[in-house]
mmCIF file of C-alpha atoms (C1' of nucleotides) in Angstrom:
data_model
loop_
_atom_site.group_PDB
_atom_site.id
_atom_site.type_symbol
_atom_site.label_atom_id
_atom_site.label_comp_id
_atom_site.label_asym_id
_atom_site.label_seq_id
_atom_site.Cartn_x
_atom_site.Cartn_y
_atom_site.Cartn_z
ATOM 1 C CA MET D 1 -1.686 -0.793 -4.262
ATOM 2 C CA ILE D 2 -3.140 2.155 -2.260
ATOM 3 C CA ASN D 3 -6.330 1.161 -0.513
ATOM 4 C CA SER D 4 -9.654 2.019 -1.703
ATOM 5 C CA ARG D 5 -10.680 4.883 0.701
ATOM 6 C CA LEU D 6 -10.141 7.623 -1.765
ATOM 7 C CA SER D 7 -12.306 5.784 -4.381
ATOM 8 C CA VAL D 8 -15.139 5.172 -1.883
ATOM 9 C CA ALA D 9 -14.895 8.738 -0.518
ATOM 10 C CA ILE D 10 -15.174 10.121 -4.056
ATOM 11 C CA HIS D 11 -18.118 7.754 -4.612
ATOM 12 C CA ILE D 12 -19.906 9.055 -1.569
ATOM 13 C CA LEU D 13 -19.296 12.782 -2.418
ATOM 14 C CA SER D 14 -20.517 12.166 -5.931
ATOM 15 C CA LEU D 15 -23.733 10.790 -4.511
ATOM 16 C CA LEU D 16 -24.175 13.812 -2.256
ATOM 17 C CA ALA D 17 -23.321 16.177 -5.071
ATOM 18 C CA SER D 18 -25.787 14.721 -7.502
ATOM 19 C CA HIS D 19 -28.745 14.573 -4.967
ATOM 20 C CA PRO D 20 -28.407 17.891 -3.282
ATOM 21 C CA HIS D 21 -31.997 18.073 -2.067
ATOM 22 C CA ASP D 22 -32.288 14.736 -0.474
ATOM 23 C CA ARG D 23 -30.908 13.183 2.710
ATOM 24 C CA LEU D 24 -29.044 10.082 1.702
ATOM 25 C CA THR D 25 -28.545 7.743 4.552
ATOM 26 C CA SER D 26 -25.431 5.811 5.037
ATOM 27 C CA GLU D 27 -27.536 2.762 4.234
ATOM 28 C CA TYR D 28 -28.565 4.106 0.929
ATOM 29 C CA ILE D 29 -25.006 5.143 -0.042
ATOM 30 C CA ALA D 30 -23.757 1.650 1.035
ATOM 31 C CA GLY D 31 -26.340 0.238 -1.417
ATOM 32 C CA SER D 32 -24.730 2.028 -4.289
ATOM 33 C CA VAL D 33 -21.186 1.408 -3.166
ATOM 34 C CA GLN D 34 -22.198 -2.122 -2.242
ATOM 35 C CA THR D 35 -20.524 -2.312 1.264
ATOM 36 C CA ASN D 36 -21.575 -2.037 4.747
ATOM 37 C CA PRO D 37 -23.120 1.175 6.047
ATOM 38 C CA VAL D 38 -20.548 1.426 8.697
ATOM 39 C CA VAL D 39 -17.839 1.799 6.173
ATOM 40 C CA ILE D 40 -19.729 4.716 4.712
ATOM 41 C CA ARG D 41 -20.086 6.332 8.030
ATOM 42 C CA ARG D 42 -16.302 5.846 8.772
ATOM 43 C CA LEU D 43 -15.455 7.709 5.621
ATOM 44 C CA THR D 44 -18.051 10.206 6.165
ATOM 45 C CA GLY D 45 -16.435 10.937 9.639
ATOM 46 C CA MET D 46 -13.144 11.622 7.992
ATOM 47 C CA LEU D 47 -14.674 13.970 5.439
ATOM 48 C CA ARG D 48 -16.403 15.753 8.303
ATOM 49 C CA LYS D 49 -13.307 16.145 10.232
ATOM 50 C CA ALA D 50 -11.636 17.551 7.202
ATOM 51 C CA GLY D 51 -14.512 20.041 6.869
ATOM 52 C CA ILE D 52 -15.830 18.733 3.575
ATOM 53 C CA VAL D 53 -19.215 17.651 4.787
ATOM 54 C CA THR D 54 -21.330 18.238 7.823
ATOM 55 C CA SER D 55 -23.506 15.458 9.448
ATOM 56 C CA SER D 56 -24.777 14.882 12.940
ATOM 57 C CA PRO D 57 -26.012 11.934 15.079
ATOM 58 C CA GLY D 58 -29.713 11.238 14.705
ATOM 59 C CA THR D 59 -30.109 13.323 11.468
ATOM 60 C CA ALA D 60 -29.882 11.462 8.271
ATOM 61 C CA GLY D 61 -27.561 12.317 5.707
ATOM 62 C CA ALA D 62 -24.365 14.327 5.053
ATOM 63 C CA VAL D 63 -24.185 17.841 3.309
ATOM 64 C CA LEU D 64 -21.377 19.208 1.277
ATOM 65 C CA THR D 65 -19.920 22.485 2.835
ATOM 66 C CA LYS D 66 -18.819 23.775 -0.511
ATOM 67 C CA ALA D 67 -19.971 23.584 -4.176
ATOM 68 C CA PRO D 68 -18.480 20.583 -6.102
ATOM 69 C CA VAL D 69 -16.334 22.894 -8.062
ATOM 70 C CA GLU D 70 -14.623 24.010 -4.954
ATOM 71 C CA ILE D 71 -13.887 20.543 -3.655
ATOM 72 C CA THR D 72 -10.731 19.348 -5.121
ATOM 73 C CA LEU D 73 -9.710 15.684 -5.215
ATOM 74 C CA LEU D 74 -6.631 16.662 -3.212
ATOM 75 C CA ASP D 75 -9.049 17.864 -0.555
ATOM 76 C CA VAL D 76 -10.602 14.489 -0.438
ATOM 77 C CA TYR D 77 -7.196 12.716 -0.606
ATOM 78 C CA ASP D 78 -6.018 14.762 2.389
ATOM 79 C CA ALA D 79 -9.188 13.928 4.249
ATOM 80 C CA VAL D 80 -8.908 10.083 4.008
ATOM 81 C CA PHE D 81 -5.055 9.916 4.216
ATOM 82 C CA ALA D 82 -4.414 12.629 6.637
ATOM 83 C CA GLY D 83 -0.699 12.789 7.424
ATOM 84 C CA GLU D 84 0.342 9.699 5.636
ATOM 85 C CA GLU D 85 3.273 9.528 3.209
ATOM 86 C CA LEU D 86 2.858 7.998 -0.238
ATOM 87 C CA PHE D 87 6.045 5.953 -0.120
ATOM 88 C CA SER D 88 7.231 3.935 2.710
ATOM 89 C CA ILE D 89 10.997 4.155 3.538
ATOM 90 C CA HIS D 90 12.614 1.166 5.228
ATOM 91 C CA ASP D 91 13.553 1.949 8.684
ATOM 92 C CA LYS D 92 16.921 1.227 10.413
ATOM 93 C CA PRO D 93 19.344 1.214 7.584
ATOM 94 C CA ASN D 94 22.840 0.626 8.761
ATOM 95 C CA PRO D 95 24.298 3.886 10.105
ATOM 96 C CA ASP D 96 27.811 2.386 9.785
ATOM 97 C CA CYS D 97 27.451 2.376 5.989
ATOM 98 C CA ARG D 98 27.704 5.813 4.251
ATOM 99 C CA VAL D 99 24.753 4.753 1.957
ATOM 100 C CA GLY D 100 22.765 3.346 4.898
ATOM 101 C CA ARG D 101 23.372 6.426 6.869
ATOM 102 C CA ASN D 102 22.081 8.809 4.218
ATOM 103 C CA ILE D 103 19.636 6.880 2.321
ATOM 104 C CA GLN D 104 16.523 7.862 4.323
ATOM 105 C CA ASP D 105 17.108 11.593 3.680
ATOM 106 C CA THR D 106 17.769 11.089 0.072
ATOM 107 C CA LEU D 107 14.736 8.895 -0.520
ATOM 108 C CA ASP D 108 12.733 11.545 1.338
ATOM 109 C CA THR D 109 13.720 14.132 -1.130
ATOM 110 C CA HIS D 110 13.048 11.929 -4.238
ATOM 111 C CA PHE D 111 9.648 10.764 -2.882
ATOM 112 C CA GLU D 112 8.487 14.137 -1.737
ATOM 113 C CA ARG D 113 8.797 15.453 -5.388
ATOM 114 C CA ALA D 114 6.893 12.538 -6.680
ATOM 115 C CA GLU D 115 4.174 12.743 -4.016
ATOM 116 C CA GLN D 116 3.856 16.531 -4.640
ATOM 117 C CA ALA D 117 3.454 15.977 -8.388
ATOM 118 C CA MET D 118 0.706 13.586 -7.844
ATOM 119 C CA LYS D 119 -1.014 15.860 -5.367
ATOM 120 C CA ASN D 120 -0.805 18.695 -7.779
ATOM 121 C CA GLU D 121 -2.562 16.852 -10.364
ATOM 122 C CA LEU D 122 -5.189 15.807 -7.934
ATOM 123 C CA ALA D 123 -5.640 19.419 -6.862
ATOM 124 C CA ARG D 124 -6.569 20.369 -10.602
ATOM 125 C CA GLN D 125 -9.464 17.917 -10.519
ATOM 126 C CA THR D 126 -12.552 18.734 -8.643
ATOM 127 C CA LEU D 127 -15.785 16.901 -7.583
ATOM 128 C CA ALA D 128 -17.521 18.887 -10.342
ATOM 129 C CA ASP D 129 -15.332 17.264 -12.829
ATOM 130 C CA THR D 130 -16.214 13.801 -11.253
ATOM 131 C CA VAL D 131 -20.061 14.491 -11.430
ATOM 132 C CA GLU D 132 -19.864 15.889 -14.959
ATOM 133 C CA HIS D 133 -17.854 12.666 -16.011
ATOM 134 C CA LEU D 134 -20.458 10.357 -14.314
ATOM 135 C CA PHE D 135 -23.322 12.022 -15.960
ATOM 136 C CA ALA D 136 -21.855 12.679 -19.357
ATOM 137 C CA MET K 1 1.260 3.576 2.578
ATOM 138 C CA ILE K 2 2.903 2.080 -0.511
ATOM 139 C CA ASN K 3 5.201 -0.709 0.542
ATOM 140 C CA SER K 4 8.913 -0.183 0.863
ATOM 141 C CA ARG K 5 10.059 -2.080 -2.269
ATOM 142 C CA LEU K 6 11.014 0.983 -4.099
ATOM 143 C CA SER K 7 12.821 2.209 -1.184
ATOM 144 C CA VAL K 8 14.946 -0.905 -0.818
ATOM 145 C CA ALA K 9 15.456 -1.278 -4.582
ATOM 146 C CA ILE K 10 16.964 2.269 -4.682
ATOM 147 C CA HIS K 11 19.123 1.483 -1.709
ATOM 148 C CA ILE K 12 20.439 -1.532 -3.423
ATOM 149 C CA LEU K 13 21.051 0.221 -6.632
ATOM 150 C CA SER K 14 22.903 2.929 -4.832
ATOM 151 C CA LEU K 15 25.267 0.515 -3.364
ATOM 152 C CA LEU K 16 25.986 -0.960 -6.723
ATOM 153 C CA ALA K 17 26.531 2.462 -8.230
ATOM 154 C CA SER K 18 28.948 3.496 -5.436
ATOM 155 C CA HIS K 19 31.036 0.421 -5.559
ATOM 156 C CA PRO K 20 31.130 -0.268 -9.296
ATOM 157 C CA HIS K 21 34.383 -2.279 -9.021
ATOM 158 C CA ASP K 22 33.353 -4.683 -6.193
ATOM 159 C CA ARG K 23 30.891 -7.646 -6.250
ATOM 160 C CA LEU K 24 28.568 -6.929 -3.494
ATOM 161 C CA THR K 25 26.907 -10.102 -2.138
ATOM 162 C CA SER K 26 23.303 -10.034 -1.144
ATOM 163 C CA GLU K 27 24.486 -10.558 2.334
ATOM 164 C CA TYR K 28 26.642 -7.470 2.401
ATOM 165 C CA ILE K 29 23.849 -5.380 0.788
ATOM 166 C CA ALA K 30 21.504 -6.776 3.390
ATOM 167 C CA GLY K 31 23.875 -5.662 6.140
ATOM 168 C CA SER K 32 23.430 -1.987 4.775
ATOM 169 C CA VAL K 33 19.726 -2.242 4.351
ATOM 170 C CA GLN K 34 19.582 -4.294 7.595
ATOM 171 C CA THR K 35 17.245 -6.841 6.397
ATOM 172 C CA ASN K 36 17.547 -10.556 5.187
ATOM 173 C CA PRO K 37 19.663 -11.462 2.267
ATOM 174 C CA VAL K 38 16.601 -13.205 0.595
ATOM 175 C CA VAL K 39 14.719 -9.979 0.708
ATOM 176 C CA ILE K 40 17.587 -8.401 -1.312
ATOM 177 C CA ARG K 41 17.776 -11.369 -3.645
ATOM 178 C CA ARG K 42 14.089 -11.135 -4.319
ATOM 179 C CA LEU K 43 14.391 -7.418 -5.299
ATOM 180 C CA THR K 44 17.501 -7.999 -7.348
ATOM 181 C CA GLY K 45 15.489 -10.576 -9.268
ATOM 182 C CA MET K 46 12.830 -7.897 -10.148
ATOM 183 C CA LEU K 47 15.550 -5.533 -11.222
ATOM 184 C CA ARG K 48 17.154 -8.225 -13.360
ATOM 185 C CA LYS K 49 13.786 -9.097 -15.024
ATOM 186 C CA ALA K 50 13.412 -5.406 -15.828
ATOM 187 C CA GLY K 51 16.874 -5.251 -17.249
ATOM 188 C CA ILE K 52 18.400 -2.881 -14.869
ATOM 189 C CA VAL K 53 21.070 -5.259 -13.472
ATOM 190 C CA THR K 54 22.558 -8.544 -14.439
ATOM 191 C CA SER K 55 23.285 -11.236 -12.038
ATOM 192 C CA SER K 56 23.651 -15.046 -12.024
ATOM 193 C CA PRO K 57 23.472 -18.112 -9.813
ATOM 194 C CA GLY K 58 26.822 -18.837 -8.160
ATOM 195 C CA THR K 59 28.315 -15.611 -8.996
ATOM 196 C CA ALA K 60 28.577 -13.012 -6.294
ATOM 197 C CA GLY K 61 27.016 -9.716 -6.834
ATOM 198 C CA ALA K 62 24.867 -7.893 -9.469
ATOM 199 C CA VAL K 63 26.026 -5.260 -12.093
ATOM 200 C CA LEU K 64 24.204 -2.281 -13.416
ATOM 201 C CA THR K 65 23.453 -2.572 -17.132
ATOM 202 C CA LYS K 66 23.445 1.227 -17.678
ATOM 203 C CA ALA K 67 25.231 4.298 -16.265
ATOM 204 C CA PRO K 68 23.494 5.611 -13.077
ATOM 205 C CA VAL K 69 22.525 8.672 -15.144
ATOM 206 C CA GLU K 70 20.473 6.628 -17.419
ATOM 207 C CA ILE K 71 18.485 4.817 -14.850
ATOM 208 C CA THR K 72 15.437 6.676 -13.764
ATOM 209 C CA LEU K 73 13.647 6.199 -10.723
ATOM 210 C CA LEU K 74 10.645 5.410 -12.988
ATOM 211 C CA ASP K 75 12.690 2.542 -14.382
ATOM 212 C CA VAL K 76 13.086 1.187 -10.881
ATOM 213 C CA TYR K 77 9.285 1.905 -9.774
ATOM 214 C CA ASP K 78 8.203 -0.107 -13.000
ATOM 215 C CA ALA K 79 10.597 -2.789 -12.147
ATOM 216 C CA VAL K 80 9.270 -3.312 -8.620
ATOM 217 C CA PHE K 81 5.772 -2.513 -9.226
ATOM 218 C CA ALA K 82 5.212 -4.039 -12.705
ATOM 219 C CA GLY K 83 1.688 -3.709 -13.892
ATOM 220 C CA GLU K 84 0.306 -2.350 -10.451
ATOM 221 C CA GLU K 85 -1.989 0.455 -10.379
ATOM 222 C CA LEU K 86 -1.448 3.331 -7.933
ATOM 223 C CA PHE K 87 -4.924 3.585 -6.566
ATOM 224 C CA SER K 88 -7.394 0.862 -5.903
ATOM 225 C CA ILE K 89 -10.880 1.265 -6.935
ATOM 226 C CA HIS K 90 -13.639 -0.620 -4.986
ATOM 227 C CA ASP K 91 -15.177 -3.372 -7.094
ATOM 228 C CA LYS K 92 -18.710 -4.154 -7.592
ATOM 229 C CA PRO K 93 -20.393 -0.863 -7.099
ATOM 230 C CA ASN K 94 -24.258 -1.137 -7.809
ATOM 231 C CA PRO K 95 -25.038 -1.153 -11.500
ATOM 232 C CA ASP K 96 -28.635 -0.265 -10.762
ATOM 233 C CA CYS K 97 -27.405 3.243 -9.637
ATOM 234 C CA ARG K 98 -26.250 5.796 -12.139
ATOM 235 C CA VAL K 99 -23.334 6.772 -9.935
ATOM 236 C CA GLY K 100 -22.489 3.224 -9.109
ATOM 237 C CA ARG K 101 -22.668 2.040 -12.736
ATOM 238 C CA ASN K 102 -20.123 5.007 -13.913
ATOM 239 C CA ILE K 103 -18.012 5.619 -11.039
ATOM 240 C CA GLN K 104 -15.132 3.091 -12.022
ATOM 241 C CA ASP K 105 -14.610 4.697 -15.230
ATOM 242 C CA THR K 106 -14.611 8.073 -13.820
ATOM 243 C CA LEU K 107 -12.241 7.302 -11.140
ATOM 244 C CA ASP K 108 -9.975 5.463 -13.459
ATOM 245 C CA THR K 109 -9.612 8.780 -15.488
ATOM 246 C CA HIS K 110 -8.833 10.843 -12.338
ATOM 247 C CA PHE K 111 -6.443 8.392 -10.933
ATOM 248 C CA GLU K 112 -4.734 7.725 -14.158
ATOM 249 C CA ARG K 113 -3.823 11.485 -14.364
ATOM 250 C CA ALA K 114 -2.588 11.605 -10.837
ATOM 251 C CA GLU K 115 -0.484 8.408 -11.312
ATOM 252 C CA GLN K 116 1.061 9.726 -14.619
ATOM 253 C CA ALA K 117 2.033 12.962 -12.849
ATOM 254 C CA MET K 118 3.747 11.062 -10.201
ATOM 255 C CA LYS K 119 5.603 8.822 -12.635
ATOM 256 C CA ASN K 120 6.652 11.921 -14.817
ATOM 257 C CA GLU K 121 8.280 13.345 -11.701
ATOM 258 C CA LEU K 122 10.009 9.948 -11.045
ATOM 259 C CA ALA K 123 11.166 9.912 -14.632
ATOM 260 C CA ARG K 124 12.977 13.117 -14.091
ATOM 261 C CA GLN K 125 15.138 11.763 -11.321
ATOM 262 C CA THR K 126 17.833 9.316 -11.823
ATOM 263 C CA LEU K 127 20.135 7.076 -9.801
ATOM 264 C CA ALA K 128 22.943 9.456 -10.441
ATOM 265 C CA ASP K 129 20.932 12.079 -8.565
ATOM 266 C CA THR K 130 20.486 9.720 -5.691
ATOM 267 C CA VAL K 131 24.182 8.909 -5.586
ATOM 268 C CA GLU K 132 25.161 12.675 -5.735
ATOM 269 C CA HIS K 133 22.697 13.317 -2.835
ATOM 270 C CA LEU K 134 24.021 10.495 -0.793
ATOM 271 C CA PHE K 135 27.665 11.640 -0.979
ATOM 272 C CA ALA K 136 26.939 15.379 -1.108
ATOM 273 C "C1'" DT F 1 38.220 -32.619 -7.803
ATOM 274 C "C1'" DA F 2 36.197 -31.583 -3.257
ATOM 275 C "C1'" DG F 3 34.601 -28.063 -0.355
ATOM 276 C "C1'" DA F 4 32.997 -23.464 0.268
ATOM 277 C "C1'" DT F 5 30.398 -19.627 -1.185
ATOM 278 C "C1'" DT F 6 26.660 -17.684 -3.682
ATOM 279 C "C1'" DT F 7 22.488 -16.952 -6.290
ATOM 280 C "C1'" DG F 8 17.529 -18.182 -7.398
ATOM 281 C "C1'" DT F 9 13.463 -19.615 -5.695
ATOM 282 C "C1'" DA F 10 9.879 -21.979 -3.059
ATOM 283 C "C1'" DA F 11 7.645 -22.421 1.135
ATOM 284 C "C1'" DC F 12 6.307 -21.056 5.488
ATOM 285 C "C1'" DC F 13 5.368 -17.565 9.453
ATOM 286 C "C1'" DA F 14 4.369 -13.615 12.294
ATOM 287 C "C1'" DT F 15 2.462 -9.252 11.949
ATOM 288 C "C1'" DT F 16 -0.006 -5.550 10.108
ATOM 289 C "C1'" DC F 17 -3.475 -3.708 7.044
ATOM 290 C "C1'" DT F 18 -7.861 -3.694 5.053
ATOM 291 C "C1'" DT F 19 -12.574 -4.299 4.824
ATOM 292 C "C1'" DG F 20 -16.719 -5.991 6.641
ATOM 293 C "C1'" DT F 21 -19.579 -6.923 10.616
ATOM 294 C "C1'" DT F 22 -22.014 -6.791 15.189
ATOM 295 C "C1'" DA F 23 -23.369 -3.868 18.905
ATOM 296 C "C1'" DC F 24 -24.991 -0.044 21.061
ATOM 297 C "C1'" DA F 25 -25.283 4.802 23.129
ATOM 298 C "C1'" DG F 26 -27.347 8.747 22.064
ATOM 299 C "C1'" DG F 27 -29.697 12.537 19.057
ATOM 300 C "C1'" DA F 28 -33.758 13.761 16.037
ATOM 301 C "C1'" DG F 29 -38.280 13.697 14.800
ATOM 302 C "C1'" DC F 30 -43.059 11.892 14.506
ATOM 303 C "C1'" DG Z 1 -42.684 6.624 23.478
ATOM 304 C "C1'" DC Z 2 -41.322 4.585 19.280
ATOM 305 C "C1'" DT Z 3 -38.529 4.438 15.242
ATOM 306 C "C1'" DC Z 4 -34.833 5.776 12.681
ATOM 307 C "C1'" DC Z 5 -30.384 7.605 12.155
ATOM 308 C "C1'" DT Z 6 -25.292 8.565 13.150
ATOM 309 C "C1'" DG Z 7 -20.963 7.896 15.519
ATOM 310 C "C1'" DT Z 8 -17.982 4.815 17.428
ATOM 311 C "C1'" DA Z 9 -15.922 0.752 19.534
ATOM 312 C "C1'" DA Z 10 -14.914 -3.896 19.010
ATOM 313 C "C1'" DC Z 11 -14.066 -7.893 16.805
ATOM 314 C "C1'" DA Z 12 -13.144 -11.116 12.637
ATOM 315 C "C1'" DA Z 13 -11.744 -12.883 8.067
ATOM 316 C "C1'" DG Z 14 -8.730 -12.362 4.462
ATOM 317 C "C1'" DA Z 15 -4.755 -10.150 2.104
ATOM 318 C "C1'" DA Z 16 -0.378 -7.925 2.062
ATOM 319 C "C1'" DT Z 17 4.114 -7.367 3.843
ATOM 320 C "C1'" DG Z 18 8.590 -8.569 5.311
ATOM 321 C "C1'" DG Z 19 11.473 -11.941 7.313
ATOM 322 C "C1'" DT Z 20 13.018 -16.849 7.678
ATOM 323 C "C1'" DT Z 21 14.428 -21.575 6.536
ATOM 324 C "C1'" DA Z 22 15.665 -24.558 3.207
ATOM 325 C "C1'" DC Z 23 17.632 -26.202 -0.881
ATOM 326 C "C1'" DA Z 24 19.109 -26.970 -5.769
ATOM 327 C "C1'" DA Z 25 22.452 -25.459 -8.830
ATOM 328 C "C1'" DA Z 26 26.240 -22.582 -10.498
ATOM 329 C "C1'" DT Z 27 30.750 -20.798 -9.405
ATOM 330 C "C1'" DC Z 28 35.014 -20.141 -7.240
ATOM 331 C "C1'" DT Z 29 39.121 -21.801 -4.553
ATOM 332 C "C1'" DA Z 30 42.351 -24.467 -2.428
#
DNA sequence: TAGATTTGTAACCATTCTTGTTACAGGAGC
DNA sequence: GCTCCTGTAACAAGAATGGTTACAAATCTA
């Protein structure tokens, strides 16, 4: 339902976290994810803009800016879905109908709570948990 | 990000709940949502299959099977997203890589928790809350 | 009973989203 | 200078989304 950006982003970060002394190229990471290196670089770009990794043109690899235990899955979610709402609300309901006029605001309230609950749970899980589960 | 089915479904149910003595046609409801009547009938069909409303060919309108206070937003979510997972996980990660081999199972665990938290919050809100907010 | 109305559903379409791909400028290092 | 890498734009195929037409069958109404 939601696209696979979070999924691939966590995959990338797991590789970085589990090879802290290597410089993994986008091609190598793409080999593990089984996708195109550009897809990896696109996501790495989002993670860089969010301050989760550093990387620079010409230099192979990306480096985590924090310990895995300090990187929550919410951080990753926010990085790859910056500013997006979880639920879409249909636009242009009929303003001449009392329900139509107020539905967007009402749905906003409902959906905001649900989204926040989901984010709170993502915030409770960190990249360290991911790596631990991967190698357990 | 997630499509607007839940949004429109709640709109439909709000109209039914706030006009309990009328038989609202799909055309009337479509007028409030500002979409095509077939879109309404499609969603009403899902709500019917989930047991939230009854309706039948030839007879105008749909009727709630329960009081609004007994219809949770999770019921509606399950009706319109039956069997779908919230987060997609990229398929075919490389089985020759330890991370690739285990990432799907790990992500499944993480995502399941986040999805469940969201659903728990939806379960706490009912159609009665929606209607109350709409007419407050 | 005949005609009008309505639902349920299939089929189709345009638009947008998603993911993969090619291409290439420019940085880094040997 | 040559090679390798990242960042990024541009493009393309396929899927998803929402809207639309069409129509059979059920119900209602005059």
